[in-house]
Amino acid sequence: PRPKPGEEGHDPFEWDSDDEEDAESTERPTTRSQSSGDPPTNGTTATQPEKTVTVAPIISEDRLKTFTTTLARVFRDERVLSLSKVRLTSAINSAMGGEPFDAGETAAALGQLTDTNRVMVADDIVFLI
């Protein structure tokens, strides 16, 4: 006979069909969870998640040129290669004599400048490339 657990000579890694029968008797019954295809049982109806459409902000060519020129001037005057987005936006808006850039225009301008590899934005910091 094979040694029992705790006895000398017992090998916990030894496998034989008796162990399989013991394992079957100690298994707990499994329950089936409700699949997504089953209708809800609490009387409510399932709804589809709403789809949100994100509209990319738009900036005109003239405003983009003004933003780009002012951005370059701010980086040059500050003598830095990176600024926080908040500080850069306020510096650009204060340096401009006209209508300030709103958040959408700023995002669009920085997006286009990122696409053309003129700036890089990471963690709300704008890096001049």
MMTF fields as JSON, N, C-alpha, C and O atoms, coordinates in Angstrom:
{
  "mmtfVersion": "1.0.0",
  "mmtfProducer": "UNKNOWN",
  "numBonds": 515,
  "numAtoms": 516,
  "numGroups": 129,
  "numChains": 1,
  "numModels": 1,
  "chainsPerModel": [1],
  "groupsPerChain": [129],
  "chainIdList": ["A"],
  "bondAtomList": [4, 2, 8, 6, 12, 10, 16, 14, 20, 18, 24, 22, 28, 26, 32, 30, 36, 34, 40, 38, 44, 42, 48, 46, 52, 50, 56, 54, 60, 58, 64, 62, 68, 66, 72, 70, 76, 74, 80, 78, 84, 82, 88, 86, 92, 90, 96, 94, 100, 98, 104, 102, 108, 106, 112, 110, 116, 114, 120, 118, 124, 122, 128, 126, 132, 130, 136, 134, 140, 138, 144, 142, 148, 146, 152, 150, 156, 154, 160, 158, 164, 162, 168, 166, 172, 170, 176, 174, 180, 178, 184, 182, 188, 186, 192, 190, 196, 194, 200, 198, 204, 202, 208, 206, 212, 210, 216, 214, 220, 218, 224, 222, 228, 226, 232, 230, 236, 234, 240, 238, 244, 242, 248, 246, 252, 250, 256, 254, 260, 258, 264, 262, 268, 266, 272, 270, 276, 274, 280, 278, 284, 282, 288, 286, 292, 290, 296, 294, 300, 298, 304, 302, 308, 306, 312, 310, 316, 314, 320, 318, 324, 322, 328, 326, 332, 330, 336, 334, 340, 338, 344, 342, 348, 346, 352, 350, 356, 354, 360, 358, 364, 362, 368, 366, 372, 370, 376, 374, 380, 378, 384, 382, 388, 386, 392, 390, 396, 394, 400, 398, 404, 402, 408, 406, 412, 410, 416, 414, 420, 418, 424, 422, 428, 426, 432, 430, 436, 434, 440, 438, 444, 442, 448, 446, 452, 450, 456, 454, 460, 458, 464, 462, 468, 466, 472, 470, 476, 474, 480, 478, 484, 482, 488, 486, 492, 490, 496, 494, 500, 498, 504, 502, 508, 506, 512, 510],
  "bondOrderList": [1, 1, 1, 1, 1, 1, 1, 1, 1, 1, 1, 1, 1, 1, 1, 1, 1, 1, 1, 1, 1, 1, 1, 1, 1, 1, 1, 1, 1, 1, 1, 1, 1, 1, 1, 1, 1, 1, 1, 1, 1, 1, 1, 1, 1, 1, 1, 1, 1, 1, 1, 1, 1, 1, 1, 1, 1, 1, 1, 1, 1, 1, 1, 1, 1, 1, 1, 1, 1, 1, 1, 1, 1, 1, 1, 1, 1, 1, 1, 1, 1, 1, 1, 1, 1, 1, 1, 1, 1, 1, 1, 1, 1, 1, 1, 1, 1, 1, 1, 1, 1, 1, 1, 1, 1, 1, 1, 1, 1, 1, 1, 1, 1, 1, 1, 1, 1, 1, 1, 1, 1, 1, 1, 1, 1, 1, 1, 1],
  "groupList": [{"groupName": "PRO", "atomNameList": ["N", "CA", "C", "O"], "elementList": ["N", "C", "C", "O"], "formalChargeList": [0, 0, 0, 0], "bondAtomList": [1, 0, 2, 1, 3, 2], "bondOrderList": [1, 1, 2], "singleLetterCode": "P", "chemCompType": "L-PEPTIDE LINKING"}, {"groupName": "ARG", "atomNameList": ["N", "CA", "C", "O"], "elementList": ["N", "C", "C", "O"], "formalChargeList": [0, 0, 0, 0], "bondAtomList": [1, 0, 2, 1, 3, 2], "bondOrderList": [1, 1, 2], "singleLetterCode": "R", "chemCompType": "L-PEPTIDE LINKING"}, {"groupName": "LYS", "atomNameList": ["N", "CA", "C", "O"], "elementList": ["N", "C", "C", "O"], "formalChargeList": [0, 0, 0, 0], "bondAtomList": [1, 0, 2, 1, 3, 2], "bondOrderList": [1, 1, 2], "singleLetterCode": "K", "chemCompType": "L-PEPTIDE LINKING"}, {"groupName": "GLY", "atomNameList": ["N", "CA", "C", "O"], "elementList": ["N", "C", "C", "O"], "formalChargeList": [0, 0, 0, 0], "bondAtomList": [1, 0, 2, 1, 3, 2], "bondOrderList": [1, 1, 2], "singleLetterCode": "G", "chemCompType": "PEPTIDE LINKING"}, {"groupName": "GLU", "atomNameList": ["N", "CA", "C", "O"], "elementList": ["N", "C", "C", "O"], "formalChargeList": [0, 0, 0, 0], "bondAtomList": [1, 0, 2, 1, 3, 2], "bondOrderList": [1, 1, 2], "singleLetterCode": "E", "chemCompType": "L-PEPTIDE LINKING"}, {"groupName": "HIS", "atomNameList": ["N", "CA", "C", "O"], "elementList": ["N", "C", "C", "O"], "formalChargeList": [0, 0, 0, 0], "bondAtomList": [1, 0, 2, 1, 3, 2], "bondOrderList": [1, 1, 2], "singleLetterCode": "H", "chemCompType": "L-PEPTIDE LINKING"}, {"groupName": "ASP", "atomNameList": ["N", "CA", "C", "O"], "elementList": ["N", "C", "C", "O"], "formalChargeList": [0, 0, 0, 0], "bondAtomList": [1, 0, 2, 1, 3, 2], "bondOrderList": [1, 1, 2], "singleLetterCode": "D", "chemCompType": "L-PEPTIDE LINKING"}, {"groupName": "PHE", "atomNameList": ["N", "CA", "C", "O"], "elementList": ["N", "C", "C", "O"], "formalChargeList": [0, 0, 0, 0], "bondAtomList": [1, 0, 2, 1, 3, 2], "bondOrderList": [1, 1, 2], "singleLetterCode": "F", "chemCompType": "L-PEPTIDE LINKING"}, {"groupName": "TRP", "atomNameList": ["N", "CA", "C", "O"], "elementList": ["N", "C", "C", "O"], "formalChargeList": [0, 0, 0, 0], "bondAtomList": [1, 0, 2, 1, 3, 2], "bondOrderList": [1, 1, 2], "singleLetterCode": "W", "chemCompType": "L-PEPTIDE LINKING"}, {"groupName": "SER", "atomNameList": ["N", "CA", "C", "O"], "elementList": ["N", "C", "C", "O"], "formalChargeList": [0, 0, 0, 0], "bondAtomList": [1, 0, 2, 1, 3, 2], "bondOrderList": [1, 1, 2], "singleLetterCode": "S", "chemCompType": "L-PEPTIDE LINKING"}, {"groupName": "ALA", "atomNameList": ["N", "CA", "C", "O"], "elementList": ["N", "C", "C", "O"], "formalChargeList": [0, 0, 0, 0], "bondAtomList": [1, 0, 2, 1, 3, 2], "bondOrderList": [1, 1, 2], "singleLetterCode": "A", "chemCompType": "L-PEPTIDE LINKING"}, {"groupName": "THR", "atomNameList": ["N", "CA", "C", "O"], "elementList": ["N", "C", "C", "O"], "formalChargeList": [0, 0, 0, 0], "bondAtomList": [1, 0, 2, 1, 3, 2], "bondOrderList": [1, 1, 2], "singleLetterCode": "T", "chemCompType": "L-PEPTIDE LINKING"}, {"groupName": "GLN", "atomNameList": ["N", "CA", "C", "O"], "elementList": ["N", "C", "C", "O"], "formalChargeList": [0, 0, 0, 0], "bondAtomList": [1, 0, 2, 1, 3, 2], "bondOrderList": [1, 1, 2], "singleLetterCode": "Q", "chemCompType": "L-PEPTIDE LINKING"}, {"groupName": "ASN", "atomNameList": ["N", "CA", "C", "O"], "elementList": ["N", "C", "C", "O"], "formalChargeList": [0, 0, 0, 0], "bondAtomList": [1, 0, 2, 1, 3, 2], "bondOrderList": [1, 1, 2], "singleLetterCode": "N", "chemCompType": "L-PEPTIDE LINKING"}, {"groupName": "VAL", "atomNameList": ["N", "CA", "C", "O"], "elementList": ["N", "C", "C", "O"], "formalChargeList": [0, 0, 0, 0], "bondAtomList": [1, 0, 2, 1, 3, 2], "bondOrderList": [1, 1, 2], "singleLetterCode": "V", "chemCompType": "L-PEPTIDE LINKING"}, {"groupName": "ILE", "atomNameList": ["N", "CA", "C", "O"], "elementList": ["N", "C", "C", "O"], "formalChargeList": [0, 0, 0, 0], "bondAtomList": [1, 0, 2, 1, 3, 2], "bondOrderList": [1, 1, 2], "singleLetterCode": "I", "chemCompType": "L-PEPTIDE LINKING"}, {"groupName": "LEU", "atomNameList": ["N", "CA", "C", "O"], "elementList": ["N", "C", "C", "O"], "formalChargeList": [0, 0, 0, 0], "bondAtomList": [1, 0, 2, 1, 3, 2], "bondOrderList": [1, 1, 2], "singleLetterCode": "L", "chemCompType": "L-PEPTIDE LINKING"}, {"groupName": "MET", "atomNameList": ["N", "CA", "C", "O"], "elementList": ["N", "C", "C", "O"], "formalChargeList": [0, 0, 0, 0], "bondAtomList": [1, 0, 2, 1, 3, 2], "bondOrderList": [1, 1, 2], "singleLetterCode": "M", "chemCompType": "L-PEPTIDE LINKING"}],
  "groupTypeList": [0, 1, 0, 2, 0, 3, 4, 4, 3, 5, 6, 0, 7, 4, 8, 6, 9, 6, 6, 4, 4, 6, 10, 4, 9, 11, 4, 1, 0, 11, 11, 1, 9, 12, 9, 9, 3, 6, 0, 0, 11, 13, 3, 11, 11, 10, 11, 12, 0, 4, 2, 11, 14, 11, 14, 10, 0, 15, 15, 9, 4, 6, 1, 16, 2, 11, 7, 11, 11, 11, 16, 10, 1, 14, 7, 1, 6, 4, 1, 14, 16, 9, 16, 9, 2, 14, 1, 16, 11, 9, 10, 15, 13, 9, 10, 17, 3, 3, 4, 0, 7, 6, 10, 3, 4, 11, 10, 10, 10, 16, 3, 12, 16, 11, 6, 11, 13, 1, 14, 17, 14, 10, 6, 6, 15, 14, 7, 16, 15],
  "groupIdList": [1, 2, 3, 4, 5, 6, 7, 8, 9, 10, 11, 12, 13, 14, 15, 16, 17, 18, 19, 20, 21, 22, 23, 24, 25, 26, 27, 28, 29, 30, 31, 32, 33, 34, 35, 36, 37, 38, 39, 40, 41, 42, 43, 44, 45, 46, 47, 48, 49, 50, 51, 52, 53, 54, 55, 56, 57, 58, 59, 60, 61, 62, 63, 64, 65, 66, 67, 68, 69, 70, 71, 72, 73, 74, 75, 76, 77, 78, 79, 80, 81, 82, 83, 84, 85, 86, 87, 88, 89, 90, 91, 92, 93, 94, 95, 96, 97, 98, 99, 100, 101, 102, 103, 104, 105, 106, 107, 108, 109, 110, 111, 112, 113, 114, 115, 116, 117, 118, 119, 120, 121, 122, 123, 124, 125, 126, 127, 128, 129],
  "secStructList": [7, 7, 7, 7, 6, 6, 1, 6, 6, 7, 7, 6, 6, 7, 7, 7, 2, 2, 2, 2, 2, 2, 2, 2, 2, 2, 7, 7, 7, 7, 7, 7, 7, 7, 7, 6, 6, 1, 7, 7, 1, 1, 1, 7, 7, 7, 7, 7, 7, 7, 7, 7, 7, 7, 7, 7, 7, 7, 7, 7, 2, 2, 2, 2, 2, 2, 2, 2, 2, 2, 2, 2, 2, 2, 2, 2, 2, 2, 6, 7, 1, 3, 3, 3, 2, 2, 2, 2, 2, 2, 2, 2, 2, 2, 2, 7, 1, 1, 7, 7, 7, 7, 2, 2, 2, 2, 2, 2, 2, 2, 2, 2, 2, 2, 2, 6, 6, 1, 3, 3, 3, 3, 6, 6, 3, 3, 3, 3, 7],
  "xCoordList": [0.823, 0.0, 0.872, 2.021, 0.286, 0.967, 0.88, -0.154, 1.991, 1.947, 0.929, 0.758, 0.275, -0.72, -0.015, 1.138, -0.711, -0.108, 0.318, -0.422, 1.515, 2.078, 2.966, 3.786, 2.831, 3.673, 4.976, 5.063, 5.984, 7.286, 7.177, 6.551, 7.782, 7.757, 6.614, 6.508, 5.754, 4.643, 5.174, 5.936, 4.767, 5.161, 3.921, 3.003, 3.884, 2.686, 2.471, 1.381, 3.503, 3.388, 3.05, 2.921, 2.912, 2.561, 1.086, 0.244, 0.784, -0.578, -1.053, -0.346, -2.258, -2.83, -4.347, -4.873, -5.046, -6.487, -7.277, -8.373, -6.76, -7.459, -7.58, -8.606, -6.512, -6.542, -7.608, -8.267, -7.77, -8.756, -10.16, -10.99, -10.437, -11.746, -11.967, -13.074, -10.923, -11.045, -11.328, -12.135, -10.668, -10.85, -12.273, -12.853, -12.84, -14.203, -15.194, -16.181, -14.959, -15.902, -15.804, -16.749, -14.69, -14.541, -14.847, -14.815, -15.142, -15.447, -16.781, -17.711, -16.858, -18.111, -18.893, -18.303, -20.194, -20.985, -20.796, -20.664, -20.788, -20.632, -21.991, -22.884, -22.135, -23.385, -23.119, -22.034, -24.115, -23.964, -24.418, -25.503, -23.571, -23.973, -24.803, -24.738, -25.582, -26.455, -25.604, -24.783, -25.802, -25.027, -25.646, -26.798, -24.863, -25.344, -26.497, -27.242, -26.657, -27.736, -29.066, -30.111, -29.056, -30.291, -30.98, -30.309, -32.305, -33.004, -32.877, -32.762, -32.896, -32.796, -34.006, -35.115, -33.787, -34.863, -35.55, -36.547, -35.064, -35.665, -36.752, -37.198, -37.19, -38.288, -37.855, -38.691, -36.598, -36.152, -35.68, -35.354, -35.648, -35.175, -33.738, -33.32, -32.997, -31.598, -31.539, -32.305, -30.627, -30.464, -29.066, -28.12, -28.957, -27.653, -26.933, -27.571, -25.612, -24.892, -24.954, -24.92, -25.047, -25.115, -23.761, -22.718, -23.797, -22.563, -22.331, -23.213, -21.139, -20.812, -19.9, -18.985, -20.159, -19.356, -18.556, -19.116, -17.247, -16.387, -16.082, -15.608, -16.361, -16.099, -14.752, -14.529, -13.867, -12.546, -12.679, -13.392, -11.987, -12.05, -11.429, -10.518, -11.931, -11.475, -10.903, -11.401, -9.857, -9.266, -9.015, -8.604, -9.263, -9.062, -7.566, -6.744, -7.235, -5.824, -5.201, -4.062, -5.944, -5.406, -5.142, -4.11, -6.09, -5.912, -4.764, -4.029, -4.602, -3.5, -2.16, -1.222, -2.06, -0.813, -0.508, 0.638, -1.534, -1.35, -0.906, 0.005, -1.551, -1.199, 0.243, 1.0, 0.629, 1.975, 3.034, 4.056, 2.796, 3.747, 3.888, 4.998, 2.762, 2.784, 3.421, 4.157, 3.147, 3.757, 5.278, 5.989, 5.777, 7.228, 7.824, 8.902, 7.117, 7.607, 7.649, 8.605, 6.621, 6.585, 7.74, 8.421, 7.975, 9.094, 10.432, 11.327, 10.564, 11.816, 12.025, 13.121, 10.984, 11.103, 11.363, 12.116, 10.741, 10.932, 12.257, 12.738, 12.837, 14.094, 13.993, 14.865, 12.895, 12.658, 12.238, 11.873, 12.294, 11.857, 10.556, 10.009, 10.056, 8.785, 8.069, 8.689, 6.756, 5.896, 4.628, 4.217, 4.013, 2.729, 1.698, 1.805, 0.714, -0.307, -1.057, -1.394, -1.317, -2.042, -1.215, -1.725, 0.054, 0.925, 1.12, 1.108, 1.299, 1.484, 0.237, 0.344, -0.936, -2.181, -2.368, -2.741, -2.112, -2.27, -1.234, -1.545, -0.004, 1.026, 0.667, 0.863, 0.147, -0.254, -1.419, -1.417, -2.411, -3.57, -3.207, -3.772, -2.274, -1.881, -0.981, -0.977, -0.222, 0.65, -0.138, 0.326, -1.311, -2.136, -2.911, -3.317, -3.106, -3.9, -5.367, -6.22, -5.668, -7.038, -7.79, -7.559, -8.696, -9.548, -8.716, -7.943, -8.864, -8.074, -8.532, -9.66, -7.633, -7.94, -8.724, -8.356, -9.812, -10.559, -9.923, -8.965, -10.448, -9.857, -9.913, -8.98, -10.995, -11.125, -10.108, -9.5, -9.921, -8.933, -7.523, -6.699, -7.251, -5.927, -5.667, -4.58, -6.658, -6.502, -6.302, -5.475, -7.06, -6.925, -5.557, -4.921, -5.1, -3.793, -2.677, -1.781, -2.722, -1.682, -1.749, -0.715, -2.941, -3.08, -2.441, -1.749, -2.668, -2.07, -0.559, 0.178, -0.092, 1.353, 2.016, 3.175, 1.296, 1.813, 1.892, 2.866, 0.857, 0.842, 1.978, 2.482, 2.379, 3.476, 4.827, 5.815, 4.863, 6.102, 6.782, 8.009, 5.984, 6.555, 6.535, 7.393, 5.557, 5.497, 5.087, 4.604, 5.296, 4.831, 4.144, 4.659, 2.996, 2.256, 2.211, 1.783, 2.66, 2.621, 2.359, 3.043, 1.375, 1.016, 0.787, 1.246, 0.076, -0.25, 0.982, 0.935, 2.072, 3.282, 3.539, 3.51, 3.79, 4.044, 5.549, 6.185, 6.105, 7.538, 7.751, 7.081, 8.674, 9.026, 10.0, 10.994, 9.719, 10.594, 11.467, 12.282],
  "yCoordList": [-1.187, 0.0, 1.258, 1.26, 2.277, 3.557, 4.302, 4.26, 5.002, 5.752, 6.899, 7.53, 7.146, 8.207, 9.548, 9.578, 10.656, 11.968, 12.092, 11.718, 12.62, 12.766, 11.608, 11.762, 10.446, 9.292, 9.392, 10.043, 8.73, 8.713, 7.994, 6.939, 8.564, 7.96, 8.442, 8.04, 9.305, 9.83, 10.846, 11.748, 10.688, 11.606, 12.398, 11.838, 13.714, 14.494, 14.678, 15.061, 14.409, 14.597, 13.307, 13.301, 12.231, 10.96, 10.992, 11.431, 10.524, 10.568, 9.159, 8.353, 8.884, 7.603, 7.744, 8.738, 6.781, 6.897, 7.017, 7.578, 6.508, 6.646, 8.116, 8.55, 8.88, 10.307, 11.017, 11.938, 10.589, 11.21, 10.993, 11.901, 9.796, 9.518, 10.366, 10.857, 10.553, 11.391, 12.835, 13.514, 13.296, 14.667, 14.889, 15.952, 13.878, 14.012, 14.113, 14.842, 13.404, 13.436, 14.736, 15.09, 15.456, 16.694, 17.929, 19.046, 17.747, 18.903, 19.493, 18.78, 20.827, 21.499, 21.646, 21.783, 21.619, 21.795, 23.21, 24.174, 23.303, 24.614, 25.129, 24.36, 26.43, 27.041, 27.823, 28.368, 27.868, 28.574, 30.013, 30.272, 30.943, 32.336, 32.684, 32.014, 33.74, 34.136, 34.666, 35.563, 34.115, 34.571, 35.839, 36.164, 36.553, 37.813, 37.613, 38.555, 36.421, 36.151, 35.895, 35.997, 35.56, 35.295, 36.608, 37.594, 36.637, 37.868, 38.084, 37.119, 39.334, 39.591, 39.012, 39.0, 38.536, 37.888, 38.834, 38.448, 40.056, 40.954, 41.837, 42.777, 41.572, 42.305, 43.531, 44.158, 43.889, 45.046, 44.593, 43.423, 45.505, 45.159, 45.611, 46.624, 44.843, 45.185, 46.327, 46.362, 47.258, 48.383, 48.36, 47.889, 48.866, 48.972, 50.181, 51.192, 50.095, 51.254, 52.388, 52.163, 53.597, 54.743, 54.966, 54.833, 55.302, 55.575, 57.076, 57.855, 57.476, 58.887, 59.189, 58.426, 60.291, 60.71, 61.923, 62.928, 61.821, 62.925, 63.742, 63.217, 65.019, 65.903, 66.573, 67.189, 66.447, 67.047, 68.564, 69.078, 69.286, 70.736, 71.252, 70.639, 72.368, 72.932, 74.32, 75.063, 74.661, 75.99, 76.441, 75.647, 77.715, 78.233, 78.37, 78.387, 78.466, 78.593, 79.866, 79.845, 80.974, 82.236, 82.147, 82.605, 81.552, 81.408, 80.451, 80.656, 79.403, 78.465, 79.159, 78.94, 79.993, 80.732, 81.676, 81.779, 82.365, 83.269, 82.494, 82.916, 81.36, 80.525, 80.051, 80.123, 79.566, 79.033, 80.109, 79.873, 81.292, 82.396, 82.825, 83.031, 82.957, 83.373, 82.299, 82.62, 81.028, 79.922, 79.971, 79.833, 80.165, 80.23, 81.413, 81.302, 82.553, 83.735, 83.486, 83.883, 82.835, 82.55, 81.631, 81.889, 80.567, 79.668, 80.404, 80.195, 81.26, 82.0, 82.987, 83.062, 83.745, 84.733, 84.085, 84.619, 82.939, 82.229, 81.469, 81.101, 81.237, 80.479, 79.087, 78.651, 78.411, 77.053, 76.179, 76.68, 74.878, 73.928, 73.231, 72.461, 73.499, 72.907, 73.845, 74.538, 73.847, 74.633, 73.841, 73.01, 74.107, 73.456, 74.027, 75.175, 73.225, 73.648, 74.873, 75.772, 74.909, 76.03, 77.309, 78.356, 77.216, 78.398, 78.865, 80.066, 77.927, 78.277, 78.959, 79.967, 78.426, 79.017, 80.424, 81.334, 80.609, 81.954, 82.916, 84.087, 82.449, 83.312, 83.69, 84.835, 82.742, 83.027, 84.012, 84.963, 83.791, 84.682, 86.081, 87.062, 86.192, 87.522, 88.229, 89.459, 87.48, 88.082, 88.548, 89.408, 87.991, 88.37, 89.633, 89.864, 90.438, 91.638, 91.402, 92.184, 90.335, 90.09, 89.133, 89.062, 88.398, 87.444, 86.272, 85.683, 85.924, 84.811, 83.467, 83.321, 82.499, 81.149, 80.424, 80.462, 79.759, 78.96, 77.573, 77.277, 76.735, 75.41, 74.543, 73.787, 74.642, 73.849, 74.248, 73.393, 75.563, 76.035, 75.651, 75.269, 75.754, 75.38, 73.899, 73.52, 73.065, 71.624, 71.316, 70.475, 71.997, 71.77, 72.21, 71.509, 73.372, 73.878, 72.962, 72.623, 72.561, 71.662, 70.306, 69.676, 69.853, 68.596, 68.67, 67.741, 69.77, 69.923, 70.097, 69.57, 70.835, 71.006, 69.694, 69.452, 68.856, 67.533, 66.65, 65.922, 66.716, 65.91, 66.275, 65.421, 67.54, 67.982, 67.958, 68.485, 67.342, 67.175, 68.491, 68.588, 69.497, 70.769, 70.853, 71.503, 70.199, 70.102, 68.687, 67.917, 68.369, 67.098, 67.422, 68.21, 66.824, 67.058, 65.758, 64.723, 65.822, 64.657, 65.147, 66.048, 64.561, 64.92, 66.417, 67.029, 67.002, 68.436, 69.329, 70.466, 68.825, 69.62, 69.653, 68.62, 70.845, 71.018, 71.156, 72.037, 70.265, 70.272, 70.799, 70.364, 71.728, 72.237, 71.267, 70.884, 70.866, 69.906, 70.65, 70.036],
  "zCoordList": [0.0, 0.0, 0.0, 0.44, -0.495, -0.606, 0.728, 1.395, 1.129, 2.397, 2.323, 1.28, 3.43, 3.536, 3.766, 4.195, 3.479, 3.737, 5.189, 6.099, 5.399, 6.732, 7.139, 8.044, 6.501, 6.81, 6.043, 5.001, 6.585, 5.935, 4.594, 4.498, 3.571, 2.257, 1.377, 0.218, 1.925, 1.129, 0.112, 0.462, -1.134, -2.203, -2.616, -3.215, -2.299, -2.614, -4.117, -4.544, -4.919, -6.364, -7.107, -8.331, -6.368, -6.997, -7.374, -6.591, -8.579, -9.09, -9.379, -9.984, -8.935, -9.325, -9.331, -8.832, -9.878, -10.102, -8.798, -8.808, -7.675, -6.402, -6.019, -5.495, -6.29, -5.976, -6.806, -6.324, -8.046, -8.922, -8.372, -8.422, -7.845, -7.266, -6.028, -5.81, -5.2, -4.014, -4.413, -3.778, -5.456, -5.902, -6.398, -6.176, -7.076, -7.576, -6.432, -6.539, -5.346, -4.236, -3.446, -2.74, -3.544, -2.792, -3.628, -3.111, -4.912, -5.748, -5.345, -4.968, -5.434, -5.149, -6.445, -7.517, -6.353, -7.576, -8.119, -7.365, -9.434, -10.049, -10.462, -10.82, -10.409, -10.841, -12.108, -12.308, -12.948, -14.217, -14.022, -13.501, -14.446, -14.359, -15.578, -16.609, -15.441, -16.539, -17.682, -17.492, -18.853, -20.0, -20.552, -20.264, -21.352, -21.899, -22.871, -23.141, -23.395, -24.338, -23.658, -24.301, -22.352, -21.638, -21.297, -20.994, -21.342, -20.962, -19.458, -18.702, -19.019, -17.586, -16.86, -17.396, -15.647, -14.902, -13.937, -13.326, -13.772, -12.8, -13.405, -12.747, -14.627, -15.225, -16.01, -16.662, -15.971, -16.742, -18.104, -18.307, -19.014, -20.349, -20.504, -19.944, -21.27, -21.504, -22.506, -23.469, -22.271, -23.186, -23.762, -23.131, -24.947, -25.59, -25.002, -24.709, -24.825, -24.321, -25.344, -26.554, -24.826, -25.721, -26.37, -25.731, -27.631, -28.351, -28.336, -28.701, -27.911, -27.904, -29.074, -29.387, -29.698, -30.829, -30.397, -29.959, -30.521, -30.155, -31.401, -32.408, -31.314, -32.44, -32.202, -31.16, -33.17, -33.045, -33.134, -33.996, -32.236, -32.293, -33.592, -34.149, -34.05, -35.319, -35.064, -34.218, -35.802, -35.747, -37.181, -38.027, -37.446, -38.802, -39.086, -38.17, -40.363, -40.766, -40.199, -39.733, -40.237, -39.719, -38.22, -37.729, -37.503, -36.047, -35.741, -34.775, -36.56, -36.357, -36.57, -35.803, -37.603, -37.848, -36.694, -36.258, -36.198, -35.064, -33.832, -33.12, -33.582, -32.432, -32.549, -31.581, -33.728, -33.938, -33.755, -33.112, -34.317, -34.192, -32.737, -32.247, -32.055, -30.655, -29.781, -28.848, -30.071, -29.322, -29.454, -28.459, -30.663, -30.875, -30.12, -29.536, -30.133, -29.42, -27.91, -27.244, -27.371, -25.928, -25.543, -24.55, -26.305, -26.001, -26.108, -25.289, -27.114, -27.293, -26.143, -25.588, -25.781, -24.712, -23.358, -22.544, -23.118, -21.845, -21.81, -20.738, -22.972, -23.109, -22.479, -21.727, -22.817, -22.329, -23.5, -24.563, -23.296, -24.314, -23.933, -24.722, -22.714, -22.296, -21.339, -20.532, -21.453, -20.569, -20.303, -21.113, -19.158, -18.902, -19.868, -20.301, -20.195, -21.151, -20.629, -21.4, -19.329, -18.731, -18.837, -19.236, -18.479, -18.53, -19.968, -20.237, -20.891, -22.292, -22.845, -23.544, -22.545, -23.036, -22.489, -23.229, -21.199, -20.632, -21.199, -21.417, -21.444, -22.031, -23.464, -23.869, -24.228, -25.611, -25.623, -26.404, -24.766, -24.736, -24.251, -24.734, -23.305, -22.834, -23.842, -23.903, -24.631, -25.642, -26.862, -27.612, -27.059, -28.207, -27.892, -26.753, -28.904, -28.711, -29.011, -28.594, -29.728, -30.176, -29.286, -28.079, -29.904, -29.202, -28.68, -29.436, -27.388, -26.839, -27.406, -27.877, -27.348, -27.816, -26.738, -25.564, -27.138, -26.172, -26.076, -26.791, -25.204, -24.973, -26.226, -26.495, -26.994, -28.218, -29.268, -29.912, -29.443, -30.416, -29.994, -30.825, -28.698, -28.195, -28.434, -28.869, -28.15, -28.368, -29.845, -30.199, -30.715, -32.156, -32.649, -33.436, -32.187, -32.616, -32.143, -32.916, -30.88, -30.365, -31.06, -31.282, -31.403, -32.14, -33.513, -33.93, -34.217, -35.546, -35.455, -36.288, -34.445, -34.277, -33.861, -34.199, -33.139, -32.783, -34.021, -34.211, -34.865, -36.09, -37.034, -37.763, -37.022, -37.898, -37.183, -37.693, -35.999, -35.216, -34.861, -34.875, -34.544, -34.093, -32.575, -31.977, -31.946, -30.489, -30.121, -30.951, -28.85, -28.296, -26.978, -26.186, -26.742, -25.507, -24.723, -25.235, -23.469, -22.579, -21.166, -20.68, -20.51, -19.132, -18.981, -18.016, -19.935, -19.952, -19.971, -19.502, -20.506, -20.719, -22.216, -22.885, -22.735, -24.162, -24.35, -23.772, -25.173, -25.462, -26.869, -27.805, -27.023, -28.339, -28.975, -28.359, -30.207, -30.893, -31.877, -32.566]
}
